[in-house]
Tab-separated table of C-alpha atoms in Angstrom:
chain	number	residue	atom	x	y	z
R	1	MET	CA	52.485	-19.780	15.707
R	2	ALA	CA	52.401	-16.568	13.508
R	3	LEU	CA	51.955	-18.744	10.561
R	4	TRP	CA	48.872	-20.511	12.071
R	5	ARG	CA	47.506	-17.097	13.023
R	6	GLY	CA	47.831	-15.815	9.838
R	7	SER	CA	46.014	-18.825	7.826
R	8	ALA	CA	43.517	-18.391	10.628
R	9	CYS	CA	42.744	-14.982	9.986
R	10	ALA	CA	42.717	-15.610	6.316
R	11	GLY	CA	40.353	-18.360	6.581
R	12	PHE	CA	37.983	-16.089	8.707
R	13	LEU	CA	38.145	-13.200	6.422
R	14	ALA	CA	37.367	-15.662	3.539
R	15	LEU	CA	34.574	-17.218	5.472
R	16	ALA	CA	33.239	-13.705	5.963
R	17	VAL	CA	33.386	-12.614	2.592
R	18	GLY	CA	31.681	-15.716	1.435
R	19	CYS	CA	28.691	-14.748	3.737
R	20	VAL	CA	28.616	-11.389	2.397
R	21	PHE	CA	28.165	-13.077	-1.038
R	22	LEU	CA	25.361	-14.950	0.145
R	23	LEU	CA	23.512	-12.224	2.262
R	24	GLU	CA	24.103	-9.385	0.008
R	25	PRO	CA	24.232	-10.705	-3.699
R	26	GLU	CA	23.144	-7.027	-4.889
R	27	LEU	CA	26.348	-5.519	-3.408
R	28	PRO	CA	28.211	-4.301	-6.597
R	29	GLY	CA	30.410	-7.310	-7.674
R	30	THR	CA	33.384	-5.139	-8.249
R	31	ALA	CA	33.657	-3.962	-4.611
R	32	LEU	CA	33.615	-7.720	-3.376
R	33	ARG	CA	36.330	-8.410	-6.084
R	34	SER	CA	38.168	-5.677	-4.608
R	35	LEU	CA	38.002	-6.717	-1.064
R	36	TRP	CA	38.810	-10.374	-2.131
R	37	SER	CA	41.778	-9.595	-4.162
R	38	SER	CA	43.220	-7.266	-1.395
R	39	LEU	CA	43.479	-10.226	0.905
R	40	ARG	CA	45.333	-12.106	-1.937
R	41	LEU	CA	43.163	-15.263	-1.367
R	42	GLY	CA	42.976	-16.147	-4.870
R	43	PRO	CA	40.192	-16.274	-7.518
R	44	ALA	CA	36.985	-14.538	-6.286
R	45	PRO	CA	33.876	-16.820	-5.952
R	46	VAL	CA	31.078	-16.488	-8.265
R	47	PRO	CA	28.166	-14.614	-6.491
R	48	ALA	CA	24.782	-16.571	-6.495
R	49	GLY	CA	22.530	-16.290	-9.503
R	50	PRO	CA	20.316	-13.245	-9.744
R	51	LEU	CA	17.260	-13.293	-7.972
R	52	SER	CA	13.839	-13.920	-9.677
R	53	PRO	CA	11.767	-11.087	-10.938
R	54	GLU	CA	9.190	-12.190	-8.379
R	55	SER	CA	11.522	-12.010	-5.634
R	56	ARG	CA	12.797	-8.624	-6.583
R	57	LEU	CA	9.355	-7.248	-7.007
R	58	ALA	CA	8.340	-8.421	-3.434
R	59	ALA	CA	11.450	-6.963	-2.019
R	60	ALA	CA	10.679	-3.892	-3.712
R	61	TRP	CA	7.395	-3.519	-2.292
R	62	ASP	CA	8.472	-4.152	1.288
R	63	ALA	CA	10.957	-1.271	0.796
R	64	LEU	CA	8.556	1.131	-0.153
R	65	ILE	CA	5.319	0.224	1.715
R	66	ALA	CA	5.526	2.609	4.581
R	67	GLN	CA	2.973	3.756	7.291
R	68	PRO	CA	1.060	6.932	6.567
R	69	ALA	CA	1.894	9.895	8.856
R	70	ARG	CA	-1.792	9.851	10.269
R	71	ARG	CA	-3.459	6.799	10.462
R	72	TRP	CA	-7.013	5.753	11.079
R	73	ARG	CA	-8.078	5.022	14.732
R	74	ARG	CA	-11.895	3.962	14.197
R	75	VAL	CA	-13.435	2.494	10.968
R	76	ALA	CA	-17.192	1.954	10.444
R	77	VAL	CA	-18.167	-0.413	7.803
R	78	GLY	CA	-21.689	-1.371	6.375
R	79	VAL	CA	-23.984	-2.638	5.239
R	80	ASN	CA	-23.962	-6.251	3.456
R	81	ALA	CA	-22.877	-8.962	5.618
R	82	CYS	CA	-23.294	-12.799	5.201
R	83	VAL	CA	-21.874	-16.296	5.500
R	84	ASP	CA	-19.980	-17.544	2.294
R	85	VAL	CA	-20.360	-21.224	1.616
R	86	VAL	CA	-17.162	-22.126	-0.601
R	87	ILE	CA	-17.281	-25.118	-2.806
R	88	SER	CA	-15.952	-26.462	-5.994
R	89	GLY	CA	-18.429	-24.976	-8.611
R	90	VAL	CA	-17.987	-27.952	-11.162
R	91	LYS	CA	-18.562	-30.711	-8.202
R	92	LEU	CA	-21.568	-29.171	-7.037
R	93	LEU	CA	-23.283	-28.556	-10.472
R	94	GLN	CA	-22.333	-32.097	-11.207
R	95	ALA	CA	-23.864	-33.399	-7.831
R	96	LEU	CA	-27.020	-31.360	-8.958
R	97	GLY	CA	-27.229	-33.396	-11.987
R	98	LEU	CA	-26.182	-30.843	-14.526
R	99	SER	CA	-23.836	-31.011	-17.271
R	100	PRO	CA	-22.113	-28.186	-19.410
R	101	GLY	CA	-23.970	-26.702	-22.329
R	102	SER	CA	-23.657	-23.462	-24.380
R	103	GLY	CA	-22.919	-20.621	-21.870
R	104	LYS	CA	-25.287	-17.678	-21.353
R	105	ASP	CA	-25.463	-14.767	-18.753
R	106	HIS	CA	-28.424	-14.175	-17.085
R	107	ALA	CA	-28.976	-10.827	-15.125
R	108	ILE	CA	-31.125	-12.904	-12.471
R	109	LEU	CA	-30.950	-16.521	-12.145
R	110	HIS	CA	-34.625	-18.062	-12.012
R	111	SER	CA	-33.736	-22.016	-12.410
R	112	ARG	CA	-30.943	-24.535	-12.058
R	113	SER	CA	-30.857	-24.319	-15.908
R	114	ASP	CA	-29.940	-20.445	-15.608
R	115	LEU	CA	-27.330	-21.300	-13.061
R	116	GLU	CA	-25.619	-23.722	-15.256
R	117	GLU	CA	-25.611	-21.478	-18.275
R	118	ALA	CA	-24.423	-18.348	-16.321
R	119	PHE	CA	-21.660	-20.590	-14.591
R	120	VAL	CA	-20.484	-21.953	-17.791
R	121	HIS	CA	-20.510	-18.277	-19.357
R	122	PHE	CA	-18.060	-16.903	-16.814
R	123	MET	CA	-16.126	-19.973	-16.167
R	124	GLU	CA	-15.015	-20.126	-19.955
R	125	LYS	CA	-13.851	-16.611	-19.517
R	126	GLY	CA	-12.073	-17.059	-16.084
R	127	ALA	CA	-14.240	-13.939	-14.873
R	128	ALA	CA	-15.963	-13.180	-11.559
R	129	ALA	CA	-19.504	-12.592	-11.219
R	130	GLU	CA	-22.365	-12.267	-8.887
R	131	ARG	CA	-26.134	-12.918	-9.567
R	132	PHE	CA	-29.505	-13.122	-7.449
R	133	PHE	CA	-31.547	-16.273	-7.489
R	134	SER	CA	-35.144	-15.404	-7.703
R	135	ASP	CA	-36.808	-18.671	-6.666
R	136	LYS	CA	-36.470	-19.005	-2.686
R	137	GLU	CA	-37.338	-22.682	-2.434
R	138	THR	CA	-34.994	-23.924	-5.367
R	139	PHE	CA	-32.042	-21.694	-3.903
R	140	GLN	CA	-32.630	-23.257	-0.292
R	141	ASP	CA	-32.467	-26.541	-1.870
R	142	ILE	CA	-29.131	-25.699	-3.671
R	143	ALA	CA	-27.630	-24.009	-0.607
R	144	GLN	CA	-28.417	-27.142	1.642
R	145	ALA	CA	-26.850	-29.438	-0.752
R	146	ALA	CA	-23.922	-26.727	-1.068
R	147	SER	CA	-23.585	-26.631	2.779
R	148	GLU	CA	-23.466	-30.352	3.397
R	149	PHE	CA	-21.270	-31.187	0.491
R	150	PRO	CA	-18.016	-32.658	1.539
R	151	GLY	CA	-15.261	-29.963	1.532
R	152	ALA	CA	-17.701	-27.327	1.681
R	153	GLN	CA	-16.304	-24.252	3.629
R	154	HIS	CA	-18.029	-21.578	5.846
R	155	TYR	CA	-16.423	-18.093	6.070
R	156	VAL	CA	-17.352	-14.469	6.731
R	157	GLY	CA	-18.889	-12.957	3.440
R	158	GLY	CA	-20.262	-9.809	2.222
R	159	ASN	CA	-18.238	-6.844	1.189
R	160	ALA	CA	-18.871	-4.933	4.380
R	161	ALA	CA	-17.830	-7.973	6.474
R	162	LEU	CA	-15.036	-8.923	4.695
R	163	ILE	CA	-13.556	-5.182	4.845
R	164	GLY	CA	-14.162	-5.241	8.564
R	165	GLN	CA	-12.562	-8.330	9.083
R	166	ARG	CA	-9.496	-7.136	7.016
R	167	PHE	CA	-9.160	-4.051	9.154
R	168	ALA	CA	-9.586	-6.097	12.442
R	169	ALA	CA	-6.439	-7.641	11.559
R	170	ASN	CA	-4.794	-4.437	12.875
R	171	THR	CA	-5.386	-4.718	16.562
R	172	ASP	CA	-4.816	-0.816	16.978
R	173	LEU	CA	-7.746	-0.243	15.061
R	174	LYS	CA	-11.373	-0.220	16.449
R	175	VAL	CA	-14.041	-1.598	13.813
R	176	LEU	CA	-17.576	-1.352	13.839
R	177	LEU	CA	-19.673	-3.469	11.438
R	178	CYS	CA	-23.322	-2.905	10.596
R	179	GLY	CA	-25.146	-5.616	8.714
R	180	PRO	CA	-27.323	-8.507	8.898
R	181	VAL	CA	-25.253	-10.773	11.248
R	182	GLY	CA	-26.749	-14.298	12.408
R	183	PRO	CA	-25.389	-16.657	14.756
R	184	LYS	CA	-22.909	-18.361	12.372
R	185	LEU	CA	-21.335	-15.091	11.062
R	186	HIS	CA	-21.197	-13.701	14.612
R	187	GLU	CA	-19.248	-16.764	15.578
R	188	LEU	CA	-16.799	-16.331	12.413
R	189	LEU	CA	-15.973	-12.699	12.824
R	190	ASP	CA	-12.730	-11.434	14.632
R	191	ASP	CA	-13.307	-10.503	18.384
R	192	ASN	CA	-11.976	-6.822	17.246
R	193	VAL	CA	-15.234	-6.218	15.181
R	194	PHE	CA	-17.873	-4.861	17.172
R	195	VAL	CA	-21.410	-5.322	16.024
R	196	PRO	CA	-24.294	-3.282	17.411
R	197	PRO	CA	-27.169	-5.356	18.930
R	198	GLU	CA	-29.652	-3.914	16.319
R	199	SER	CA	-27.642	-5.758	13.568
R	200	LEU	CA	-27.964	-9.405	15.034
R	201	GLN	CA	-30.685	-11.324	13.623
R	202	GLU	CA	-31.803	-15.039	14.135
R	203	GLU	CA	-31.089	-16.365	10.807
R	204	ASP	CA	-27.866	-16.016	8.672
R	205	GLU	CA	-27.991	-14.993	5.017
R	206	PHE	CA	-25.980	-17.652	2.906
R	207	HIS	CA	-24.199	-16.861	-0.225
R	208	LEU	CA	-22.846	-19.815	-2.479
R	209	ILE	CA	-19.458	-19.190	-3.955
R	210	LEU	CA	-18.632	-21.722	-6.742
R	211	GLU	CA	-14.913	-21.760	-7.309
R	212	TYR	CA	-12.879	-22.979	-10.036
R	213	LEU	CA	-9.167	-23.445	-10.629
R	214	ALA	CA	-6.906	-22.056	-13.518
R	215	GLY	CA	-7.210	-25.004	-16.213
R	216	GLU	CA	-9.962	-26.908	-14.455
R	217	GLN	CA	-12.056	-28.655	-16.973
R	218	TRP	CA	-15.733	-29.543	-17.079
R	219	GLY	CA	-16.448	-31.576	-20.274
R	220	PRO	CA	-15.176	-29.234	-23.282
R	221	LEU	CA	-15.020	-26.649	-20.909
R	222	LYS	CA	-11.591	-25.068	-19.378
R	223	ALA	CA	-11.204	-22.043	-17.190
R	224	PRO	CA	-8.442	-19.727	-18.333
R	225	HIS	CA	-7.888	-18.474	-14.782
R	226	ALA	CA	-9.035	-19.371	-11.403
R	227	ASN	CA	-12.174	-17.364	-10.074
R	228	ARG	CA	-15.393	-17.762	-8.726
R	229	PHE	CA	-19.132	-17.543	-9.346
R	230	ILE	CA	-21.423	-16.170	-6.672
R	231	PHE	CA	-25.097	-16.267	-6.250
R	232	SER	CA	-27.594	-15.867	-3.419
R	233	HIS	CA	-31.438	-15.290	-2.346
R	234	ASP	CA	-30.622	-12.465	0.030
R	235	LEU	CA	-33.519	-10.366	0.906
R	236	SER	CA	-31.995	-8.593	3.969
R	237	ASN	CA	-28.970	-7.271	2.266
R	238	GLY	CA	-31.050	-6.716	-0.917
R	239	ALA	CA	-33.173	-4.324	0.910
R	240	MET	CA	-30.088	-2.828	2.645
R	241	ASN	CA	-32.141	-3.367	5.971
R	242	MET	CA	-29.337	-2.180	8.117
R	243	LEU	CA	-28.729	1.035	6.477
R	244	GLU	CA	-30.592	2.956	9.419
R	245	VAL	CA	-28.697	0.858	12.015
R	246	PHE	CA	-25.552	2.057	10.258
R	247	VAL	CA	-26.203	5.527	10.322
R	248	SER	CA	-27.516	5.699	13.653
R	249	SER	CA	-24.393	4.137	14.962
R	250	LEU	CA	-21.938	6.434	13.551
R	251	GLU	CA	-22.693	9.273	15.701
R	252	GLU	CA	-21.902	7.293	18.866
R	253	PHE	CA	-19.050	5.418	17.405
R	254	GLN	CA	-17.185	8.497	15.773
R	255	PRO	CA	-15.241	6.849	13.154
R	256	ASP	CA	-12.515	8.752	11.116
R	257	LEU	CA	-13.210	6.568	7.931
R	258	VAL	CA	-16.480	5.136	6.735
R	259	VAL	CA	-16.776	2.330	4.255
R	260	LEU	CA	-20.070	1.377	2.592
R	261	SER	CA	-20.952	-1.465	0.209
R	262	GLY	CA	-23.925	-3.487	-0.676
R	263	LEU	CA	-25.359	-1.284	-3.209
R	264	HIS	CA	-25.195	-4.097	-5.942
R	265	MET	CA	-27.419	-6.199	-3.661
R	266	MET	CA	-30.540	-4.069	-4.698
R	267	GLU	CA	-30.800	-5.526	-8.106
R	268	GLY	CA	-33.476	-7.857	-7.203
R	269	GLN	CA	-35.561	-5.229	-5.709
R	270	SER	CA	-38.209	-2.993	-7.508
R	271	LYS	CA	-37.056	0.180	-9.458
R	272	GLU	CA	-39.260	2.244	-6.880
R	273	LEU	CA	-37.307	0.503	-3.782
R	274	GLN	CA	-33.908	1.224	-5.516
R	275	ARG	CA	-34.680	4.855	-6.162
R	276	LYS	CA	-35.914	5.219	-2.686
R	277	ARG	CA	-32.956	3.486	-1.182
R	278	LEU	CA	-30.337	5.309	-3.214
R	279	LEU	CA	-31.915	8.748	-2.259
R	280	GLU	CA	-31.474	7.536	1.556
R	281	VAL	CA	-28.018	6.417	0.930
R	282	VAL	CA	-26.995	9.836	-0.328
R	283	SER	CA	-28.959	11.502	2.530
R	284	ALA	CA	-27.289	9.280	5.155
R	285	ILE	CA	-23.869	10.061	3.582
R	286	SER	CA	-24.435	13.864	3.578
R	287	ASP	CA	-25.230	13.649	7.249
R	288	ILE	CA	-21.784	12.196	7.942
R	289	PRO	CA	-19.293	15.276	9.187
R	290	THR	CA	-17.084	16.949	6.732
R	291	GLY	CA	-13.617	15.616	6.812
R	292	ILE	CA	-14.438	12.000	7.370
R	293	PRO	CA	-13.950	10.343	3.897
R	294	VAL	CA	-16.362	7.703	2.775
R	295	HIS	CA	-15.230	4.766	0.515
R	296	LEU	CA	-17.777	3.034	-1.723
R	297	GLU	CA	-16.948	-0.614	-2.700
R	298	LEU	CA	-18.686	-1.726	-5.759
R	299	ALA	CA	-19.429	-5.223	-6.820
R	300	SER	CA	-20.658	-7.233	-9.862
R	301	MET	CA	-23.908	-5.794	-11.375
R	302	THR	CA	-26.194	-6.394	-14.510
R	303	ASN	CA	-28.533	-3.549	-13.949
R	304	ARG	CA	-27.394	-0.713	-16.187
R	305	GLU	CA	-30.128	2.031	-15.055
R	306	LEU	CA	-29.105	1.143	-11.207
R	307	MET	CA	-25.420	1.644	-12.090
R	308	SER	CA	-26.132	4.908	-13.785
R	309	SER	CA	-28.147	6.355	-10.750
R	310	ILE	CA	-25.194	4.991	-8.621
R	311	VAL	CA	-22.818	6.962	-10.595
R	312	HIS	CA	-24.697	10.238	-10.933
R	313	GLN	CA	-26.376	10.254	-7.396
R	314	VAL	CA	-23.839	8.308	-4.985
R	315	PHE	CA	-20.074	8.926	-6.542
R	316	PRO	CA	-20.324	12.781	-5.763
R	317	ALA	CA	-21.280	11.840	-2.118
R	318	VAL	CA	-18.203	9.544	-1.619
R	319	ALA	CA	-14.522	10.221	-1.426
R	320	SER	CA	-13.133	6.906	-2.576
R	321	LEU	CA	-14.044	3.902	-5.024
R	322	GLY	CA	-12.826	0.445	-5.088
R	323	LEU	CA	-13.825	-1.871	-8.115
R	324	ASN	CA	-12.543	-4.549	-10.631
R	325	GLU	CA	-12.336	-4.771	-14.196
R	326	GLN	CA	-15.936	-6.091	-14.824
R	327	GLU	CA	-17.380	-3.106	-12.757
R	328	LEU	CA	-15.149	-0.734	-14.390
R	329	LEU	CA	-16.349	-1.389	-17.910
R	330	PHE	CA	-20.007	-1.984	-16.660
R	331	LEU	CA	-19.733	1.436	-15.156
R	332	SER	CA	-18.622	2.967	-18.386
R	333	GLN	CA	-21.142	1.090	-20.581
R	334	SER	CA	-23.951	2.409	-18.067
R	335	ALA	CA	-22.827	6.053	-18.072
R	336	SER	CA	-21.502	6.440	-21.630
R	337	GLY	CA	-17.907	6.743	-20.733
R	338	PRO	CA	-14.794	5.835	-22.633
R	339	HIS	CA	-14.807	2.446	-24.549
R	340	ALA	CA	-18.466	1.792	-23.811
R	341	SER	CA	-18.829	-0.120	-27.018
R	342	LEU	CA	-16.384	-2.774	-25.910
R	343	SER	CA	-18.656	-5.825	-24.825
R	344	SER	CA	-15.944	-7.383	-22.549
R	345	TRP	CA	-12.369	-7.263	-21.839
R	346	ASP	CA	-10.144	-9.582	-24.271
R	347	GLY	CA	-8.058	-11.189	-21.677
R	348	VAL	CA	-5.967	-8.858	-19.647
R	349	PRO	CA	-7.368	-5.281	-19.552
R	350	ASP	CA	-5.626	-2.931	-21.596
R	351	VAL	CA	-3.797	-0.587	-19.090
R	352	GLY	CA	-4.435	2.416	-21.317
R	353	MET	CA	-8.081	1.717	-21.761
R	354	VAL	CA	-8.428	1.254	-17.842
R	355	SER	CA	-6.695	4.588	-17.099
R	356	ASP	CA	-8.873	6.242	-19.770
R	357	ILE	CA	-11.934	5.325	-17.834
R	358	LEU	CA	-10.412	6.329	-14.391
R	359	PHE	CA	-9.588	9.527	-15.637
R	360	TRP	CA	-13.098	9.960	-17.185
R	361	ILE	CA	-14.708	9.111	-13.783
R	362	LEU	CA	-12.613	11.668	-11.728
R	363	LYS	CA	-13.145	14.306	-14.495
R	364	GLU	CA	-16.792	14.046	-14.943
R	365	HIS	CA	-17.951	12.838	-11.510
R	366	GLY	CA	-15.124	13.820	-9.187
R	367	ARG	CA	-13.926	16.903	-7.345
R	368	SER	CA	-13.075	19.972	-9.504
R	369	ASN	CA	-13.247	23.874	-9.276
R	370	ASN	CA	-16.551	23.666	-11.019
R	371	ARG	CA	-18.109	20.737	-9.315
R	372	SER	CA	-19.342	19.884	-5.863
R	373	SER	CA	-18.202	16.369	-5.748
R	374	ASP	CA	-16.224	14.708	-2.840
R	375	LEU	CA	-14.853	11.777	-5.162
R	376	THR	CA	-11.061	12.148	-5.224
R	377	ARG	CA	-9.722	8.407	-5.379
R	378	ILE	CA	-10.360	5.110	-7.225
R	379	HIS	CA	-8.522	1.897	-6.453
R	380	PHE	CA	-8.948	-0.269	-9.447
R	381	HIS	CA	-7.753	-3.762	-9.319
R	382	THR	CA	-7.629	-6.845	-11.828
R	383	LEU	CA	-5.851	-10.354	-11.663
R	384	VAL	CA	-2.359	-9.102	-12.801
R	385	TYR	CA	-2.071	-5.450	-11.945
R	386	HIS	CA	-3.732	-2.645	-9.882
R	387	ILE	CA	-4.146	1.135	-10.742
R	388	LEU	CA	-4.865	3.842	-8.072
R	389	ALA	CA	-5.906	7.256	-9.492
R	390	THR	CA	-6.314	10.231	-7.225
R	391	VAL	CA	-7.123	13.815	-7.936
R	392	ASP	CA	-3.951	15.709	-6.731
R	393	GLY	CA	-3.925	17.495	-3.237
R	394	HIS	CA	-6.422	15.277	-1.392
R	395	TRP	CA	-4.526	11.923	-0.508
R	396	ALA	CA	-1.179	11.108	0.534
R	397	ASN	CA	0.914	7.544	0.780
R	398	GLN	CA	-0.810	6.296	-2.252
R	399	LEU	CA	2.401	4.676	-3.773
R	400	ALA	CA	2.567	2.659	-0.501
R	401	ALA	CA	-1.169	1.888	-0.681
R	402	VAL	CA	-1.222	0.410	-4.198
R	403	ALA	CA	1.769	-1.765	-3.355
R	404	ALA	CA	0.096	-2.809	-0.220
R	405	GLY	CA	-2.938	-3.778	-2.053
R	406	ALA	CA	-1.109	-5.713	-4.512
R	407	ARG	CA	0.960	-7.547	-2.036
R	408	VAL	CA	-1.996	-8.754	-0.044
R	409	ALA	CA	-3.563	-10.268	-3.114
R	410	GLY	CA	-0.513	-12.573	-3.216
R	411	THR	CA	-0.432	-13.566	0.294
R	412	GLN	CA	-4.232	-14.108	0.754
R	413	ALA	CA	-4.577	-15.879	-2.471
R	414	CYS	CA	-1.870	-18.293	-1.443
R	415	ALA	CA	-2.567	-18.145	2.203
R	416	THR	CA	0.937	-17.206	3.184
R	417	GLU	CA	2.001	-14.491	5.713
R	418	THR	CA	4.613	-13.196	3.236
R	419	ILE	CA	4.928	-13.534	-0.553
R	420	ASP	CA	6.330	-16.882	-1.408
R	421	ALA	CA	8.259	-16.142	-4.722
R	422	ASN	CA	8.065	-19.907	-5.550
R	423	ARG	CA	4.202	-19.841	-5.414
R	424	VAL	CA	3.626	-16.810	-7.505
R	425	SER	CA	4.286	-15.464	-11.049
R	426	LEU	CA	4.460	-12.222	-12.498
R	427	ARG	CA	1.985	-12.091	-15.431
R	428	ALA	CA	1.489	-8.123	-15.829
R	429	PRO	CA	2.289	-6.636	-19.279
R	430	GLN	CA	5.898	-6.057	-19.546
R	431	GLU	CA	5.383	-2.870	-21.328
R	432	PHE	CA	2.208	-0.913	-22.344
R	433	MET	CA	1.094	2.638	-23.569
R	434	ILE	CA	-0.714	5.309	-21.504
R	435	PRO	CA	-3.043	6.947	-21.863
R	436	HIS	CA	-4.861	5.255	-24.600
R	437	LEU	CA	-6.933	8.008	-26.260
R	438	GLU	CA	-3.965	10.317	-26.764
R	439	SER	CA	-0.414	10.224	-27.907
R	440	GLY	CA	1.054	8.724	-24.686
R	441	SER	CA	4.419	7.071	-23.432
R	442	ARG	CA	5.296	3.596	-23.278
R	443	ILE	CA	6.087	2.307	-19.831
R	444	VAL	CA	8.541	-0.736	-19.354
R	445	LEU	CA	8.048	-2.778	-16.336
R	446	ASN	CA	10.867	-2.876	-13.928
R	447	PRO	CA	10.571	-5.413	-10.900
R	448	ASP	CA	13.052	-3.395	-8.783
R	449	LYS	CA	10.630	-0.193	-9.236
R	450	PRO	CA	7.301	-1.876	-9.209
R	451	VAL	CA	5.140	1.397	-8.836
R	452	VAL	CA	4.995	3.409	-11.970
R	453	GLU	CA	3.494	6.767	-11.527
R	454	TRP	CA	2.159	9.248	-14.137
R	455	HIS	CA	0.189	12.395	-14.374
R	456	ARG	CA	-2.672	13.498	-16.300
R	457	GLU	CA	-4.499	17.018	-16.054
R	458	GLY	CA	-4.381	17.281	-12.227
R	459	ILE	CA	-4.807	13.396	-11.732
R	460	THR	CA	-1.962	11.045	-10.549
R	461	PHE	CA	-1.819	7.315	-11.448
R	462	TYR	CA	-0.060	4.400	-9.587
R	463	PHE	CA	0.320	1.162	-11.385
R	464	THR	CA	1.897	-1.881	-9.801
R	465	PRO	CA	1.784	-5.679	-11.022
R	466	VAL	CA	0.438	-8.264	-8.992
R	467	LEU	CA	2.097	-11.577	-8.043
R	468	VAL	CA	-0.460	-13.924	-8.846
R	469	CYS	CA	-0.851	-16.992	-6.849
R	470	LYS	CA	-0.139	-20.233	-8.852
R	471	ASP	CA	-2.373	-22.528	-7.096
R	472	PRO	CA	-4.665	-20.100	-5.087
R	473	ILE	CA	-6.384	-21.611	-1.914
R	474	ARG	CA	-9.148	-19.064	-1.856
R	475	THR	CA	-10.012	-16.188	-4.507
R	476	VAL	CA	-13.235	-15.076	-2.499
R	477	GLY	CA	-12.783	-11.556	-0.793
R	478	LEU	CA	-9.560	-10.842	-2.402
R	479	GLY	CA	-11.008	-7.556	-3.817
R	480	ASP	CA	-12.273	-6.466	-0.529
R	481	ALA	CA	-8.920	-7.294	1.011
R	482	ILE	CA	-7.207	-5.407	-1.518
R	483	SER	CA	-9.422	-2.255	-0.926
R	484	ALA	CA	-9.008	-2.468	2.834
R	485	GLU	CA	-5.273	-2.879	2.637
R	486	GLY	CA	-5.312	-0.026	0.424
R	487	LEU	CA	-7.391	2.213	2.612
R	488	PHE	CA	-5.195	1.091	5.650
R	489	TYR	CA	-1.932	2.520	4.072
R	490	SER	CA	-3.673	5.751	2.586
R	491	GLU	CA	-3.874	9.189	4.463
R	492	ALA	CA	-6.697	11.831	3.457
R	493	HIS	CA	-5.699	15.344	3.569
R	494	PRO	CA	-8.205	17.425	5.594
R	495	ASP	CA	-10.343	19.777	3.606
């Protein structure tokens, strides 16, 4: 009996140690081997192989993403909203009788030919873009064909509505959305999103989202990355018709965070209307009580004069910015910033160059002892990495914020609740130099410590790679989800 009990005990302990190997593969091997040999059970089993870099990075994010000490309770978002019609760009253009020719960018689309050329131009770069279509009748014909096309999908669209929708996923948050909300959009919105009656209108504004996959071909054209080309004939959002409704709703709603977007939609308007509207935007922001941060979400633009006006007039009035690589470079070109001579990014945007431009924005247009500006935070996102830059002393929990923004990029693109390591890939540069314009340090990426932090003259940078979805389900709205998630985990220090 004693022998049987000894064998059973040894068997049980062997099973237990084996379980430890499976459940805790990162436990030091020496500790496990010592335990095994002390039991005199023979040679120690070989632990499972190392986790993939993607698995290690995802686990490291989960460990460091912590809730801020002081969380938002009420978030007001405005002012652009629409219905996105998402469809295969190649299939739609083929159905319209178009074939791929030479790519050419157009600031404004006037015809089907302009649409084909602009789509080719950006698809061969794998870059996102958004354009205004000037001909109402032609746009309506294309929009009808897109809506009725097999496989076309209808989603909440517009930066404000998408950001509001993302915030609404947190049921303890109250979300106000002001924008042109038609019946289809109202039906699509989360029940947790409150729309003032003054924002409701009889017809929806439709935006056409032409998506393409990485490696997708159209004739000789082959996309290097999955992305999308957006176009619309959107007059309500273009004129920012809901700005006044947004401003008048804030006093009653009493938000502790305000998110503004849609300024890019004014590109189709006259210079006089643009100038008038920007003055009204700045006036509206200045009426928001001190201590309530305002985040400005940028989007694709082609009008340098409008962008320059936004930089000089609106940036000092907001506390935070969200933007991608196309918008960042265009911003620098429009306002004579660093690397403005660069016509476009060559592949993955250089980390040093990006950090130079972010540094310049905060130094030239952000808060300082000599400048009355509210701007203290920028959340930059590109396909393979993100950078959050903040003026020291104004924001907390930014390490968690940048990690959360990168994590949601992977989950939303793959349409999964958590990161699926088998469906994503780590494509960020394994090492890079920062900053670009000065003698800097070489950073080597470590998946176990995925957020890299560095400082430069009172500004802190937080870098993290993105786990890129190999076969994305949907690319639209990723930037808005990233910015919303980053803001959700951010904490603003009261002034």
